[in-house]
XYZ file of C-alpha atoms in Angstrom:
156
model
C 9.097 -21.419 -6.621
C 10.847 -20.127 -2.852
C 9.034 -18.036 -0.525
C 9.184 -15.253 -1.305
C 7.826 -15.655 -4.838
C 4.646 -17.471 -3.601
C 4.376 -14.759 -1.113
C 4.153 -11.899 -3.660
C 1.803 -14.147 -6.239
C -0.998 -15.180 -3.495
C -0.191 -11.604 -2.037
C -1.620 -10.544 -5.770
C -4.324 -12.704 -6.053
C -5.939 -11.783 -2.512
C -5.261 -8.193 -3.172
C -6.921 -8.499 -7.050
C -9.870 -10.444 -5.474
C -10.381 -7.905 -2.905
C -10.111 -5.076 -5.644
C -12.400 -7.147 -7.491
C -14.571 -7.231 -4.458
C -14.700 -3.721 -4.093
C -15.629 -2.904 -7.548
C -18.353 -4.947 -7.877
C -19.906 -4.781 -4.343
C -19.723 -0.727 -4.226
C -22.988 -0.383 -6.565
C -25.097 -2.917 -3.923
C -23.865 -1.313 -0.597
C -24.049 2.396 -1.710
C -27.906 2.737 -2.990
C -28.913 5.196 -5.078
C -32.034 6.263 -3.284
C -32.408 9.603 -1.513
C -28.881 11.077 -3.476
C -28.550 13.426 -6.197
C -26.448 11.525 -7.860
C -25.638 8.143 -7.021
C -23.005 7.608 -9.245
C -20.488 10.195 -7.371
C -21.394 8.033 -4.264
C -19.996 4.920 -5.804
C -16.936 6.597 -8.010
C -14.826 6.533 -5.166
C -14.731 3.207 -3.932
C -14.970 1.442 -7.266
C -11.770 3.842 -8.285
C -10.078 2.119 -5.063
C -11.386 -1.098 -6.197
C -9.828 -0.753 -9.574
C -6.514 0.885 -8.265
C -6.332 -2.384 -6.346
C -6.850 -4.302 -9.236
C -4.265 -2.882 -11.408
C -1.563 -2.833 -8.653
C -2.241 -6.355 -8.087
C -2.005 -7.365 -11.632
C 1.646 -5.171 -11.534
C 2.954 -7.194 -8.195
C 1.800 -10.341 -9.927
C 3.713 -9.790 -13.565
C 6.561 -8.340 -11.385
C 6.422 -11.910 -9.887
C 6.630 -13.605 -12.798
C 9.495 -11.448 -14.480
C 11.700 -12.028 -11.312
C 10.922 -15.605 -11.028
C 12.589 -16.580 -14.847
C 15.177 -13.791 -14.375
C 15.925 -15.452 -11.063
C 16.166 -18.706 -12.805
C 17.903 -17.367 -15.309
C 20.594 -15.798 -12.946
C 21.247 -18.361 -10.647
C 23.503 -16.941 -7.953
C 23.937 -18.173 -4.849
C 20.927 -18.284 -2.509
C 23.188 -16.669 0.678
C 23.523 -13.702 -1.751
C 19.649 -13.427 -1.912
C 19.080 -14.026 1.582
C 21.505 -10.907 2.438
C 19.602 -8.710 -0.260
C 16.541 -9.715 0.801
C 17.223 -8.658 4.530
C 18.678 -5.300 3.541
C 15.134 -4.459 1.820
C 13.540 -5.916 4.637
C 15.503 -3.502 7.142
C 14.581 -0.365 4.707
C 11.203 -1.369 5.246
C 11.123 -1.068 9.009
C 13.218 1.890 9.017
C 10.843 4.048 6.436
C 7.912 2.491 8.546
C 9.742 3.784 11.698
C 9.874 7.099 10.083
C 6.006 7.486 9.187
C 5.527 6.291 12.891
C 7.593 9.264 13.528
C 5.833 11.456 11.500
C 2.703 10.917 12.608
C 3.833 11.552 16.431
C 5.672 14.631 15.692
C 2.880 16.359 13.027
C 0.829 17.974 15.473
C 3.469 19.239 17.740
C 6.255 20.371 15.567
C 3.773 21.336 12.287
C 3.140 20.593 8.780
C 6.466 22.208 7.107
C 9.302 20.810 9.892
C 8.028 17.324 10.232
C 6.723 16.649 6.557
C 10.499 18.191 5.325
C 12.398 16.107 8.143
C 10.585 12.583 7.227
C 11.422 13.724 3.227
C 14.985 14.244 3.803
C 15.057 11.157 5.994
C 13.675 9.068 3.060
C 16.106 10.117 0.584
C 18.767 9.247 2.906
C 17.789 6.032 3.444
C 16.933 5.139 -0.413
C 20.178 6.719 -0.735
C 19.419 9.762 -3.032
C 22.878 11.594 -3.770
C 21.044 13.918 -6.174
C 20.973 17.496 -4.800
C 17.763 18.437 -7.057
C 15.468 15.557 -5.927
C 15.849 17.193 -2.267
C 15.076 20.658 -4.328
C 12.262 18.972 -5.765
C 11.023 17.356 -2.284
C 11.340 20.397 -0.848
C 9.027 22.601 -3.077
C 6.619 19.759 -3.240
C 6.296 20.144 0.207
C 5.897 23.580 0.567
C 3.384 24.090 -2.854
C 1.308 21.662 -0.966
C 1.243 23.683 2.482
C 0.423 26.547 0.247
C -2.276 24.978 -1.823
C -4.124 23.884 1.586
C -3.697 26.984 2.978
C -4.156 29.564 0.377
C -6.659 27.562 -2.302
C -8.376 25.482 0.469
C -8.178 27.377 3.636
C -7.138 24.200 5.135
C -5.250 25.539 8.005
C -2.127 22.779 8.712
C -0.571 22.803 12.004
């Protein structure tokens, strides 16, 4: 097993245990005394704590499956190595973006930044779909509504 394969699989046990740790710790930290109702308290992070869980569980099949298909394949490892660093590069570039987007939210506003950082993300996933930018697009803008109108959330 390479790298990158024990990477994701202890990746997926820490995050499980720490999903696991969550779950189970949430009802000992968060007491029940002096709340209504404890149990709303606690649904929150024991919902995170089970999220975790599941996603781990995901990564860590997803690990497995790769792993025999990999074997399975063969291919040259230079091959890997360049697909590898072409997902790596996405990576920094979407993270670059958020960075971005956090920066530019309070000055430029909810609609231009959250649309520009969208369209920037199907570009680099390279989306040639015109109706996934349609759909981006009124995502974007229900949610400004919903906030403003149904929550009186008032977004810069």
């Amino acid at each position: 097993m390479n790298s990158k394969y024990k990477k994701d699989f202890s990746s997926g046990v820490m995050f499980f245990s720490l999903g696991l740790f969550a779950f189970l710790i949430s009802p000992v930290v968060i007491s029940a005394k002096g709340m209504g109702n404890a149990g709303s308290a606690r649904i929150f992070p024991q919902f995170i704590g089970v999220g975790l869980m599941v996603l781990s569980f995901l990564l860590i099949l997803e690990t497995f499956i790769s792993y025999k298909k990999s074997k399975k394949e063969g291919g040259s490892e230079e091959e890997k190595v360049k697909r590898e660093k072409g997902k790596e590069n996405v990576v920094i570039i979407f993270a670059a973006m958020v960075l971005v987007y956090i920066l530019l939210f309070d000055k430029l506003g909810y609609i231009i930044t959250t649309i520009g950082v969208t369209t920037g993300a199907l570009f680099l996933f390279r989306v040639k779909k015109a109706y996934y930018y349609l759909i981006v697009y009124g995502v974007d803008i229900l949610v400004y509504f919903a906030f403003t109108k149904l929550l009186f959330v008032q977004l810069p």
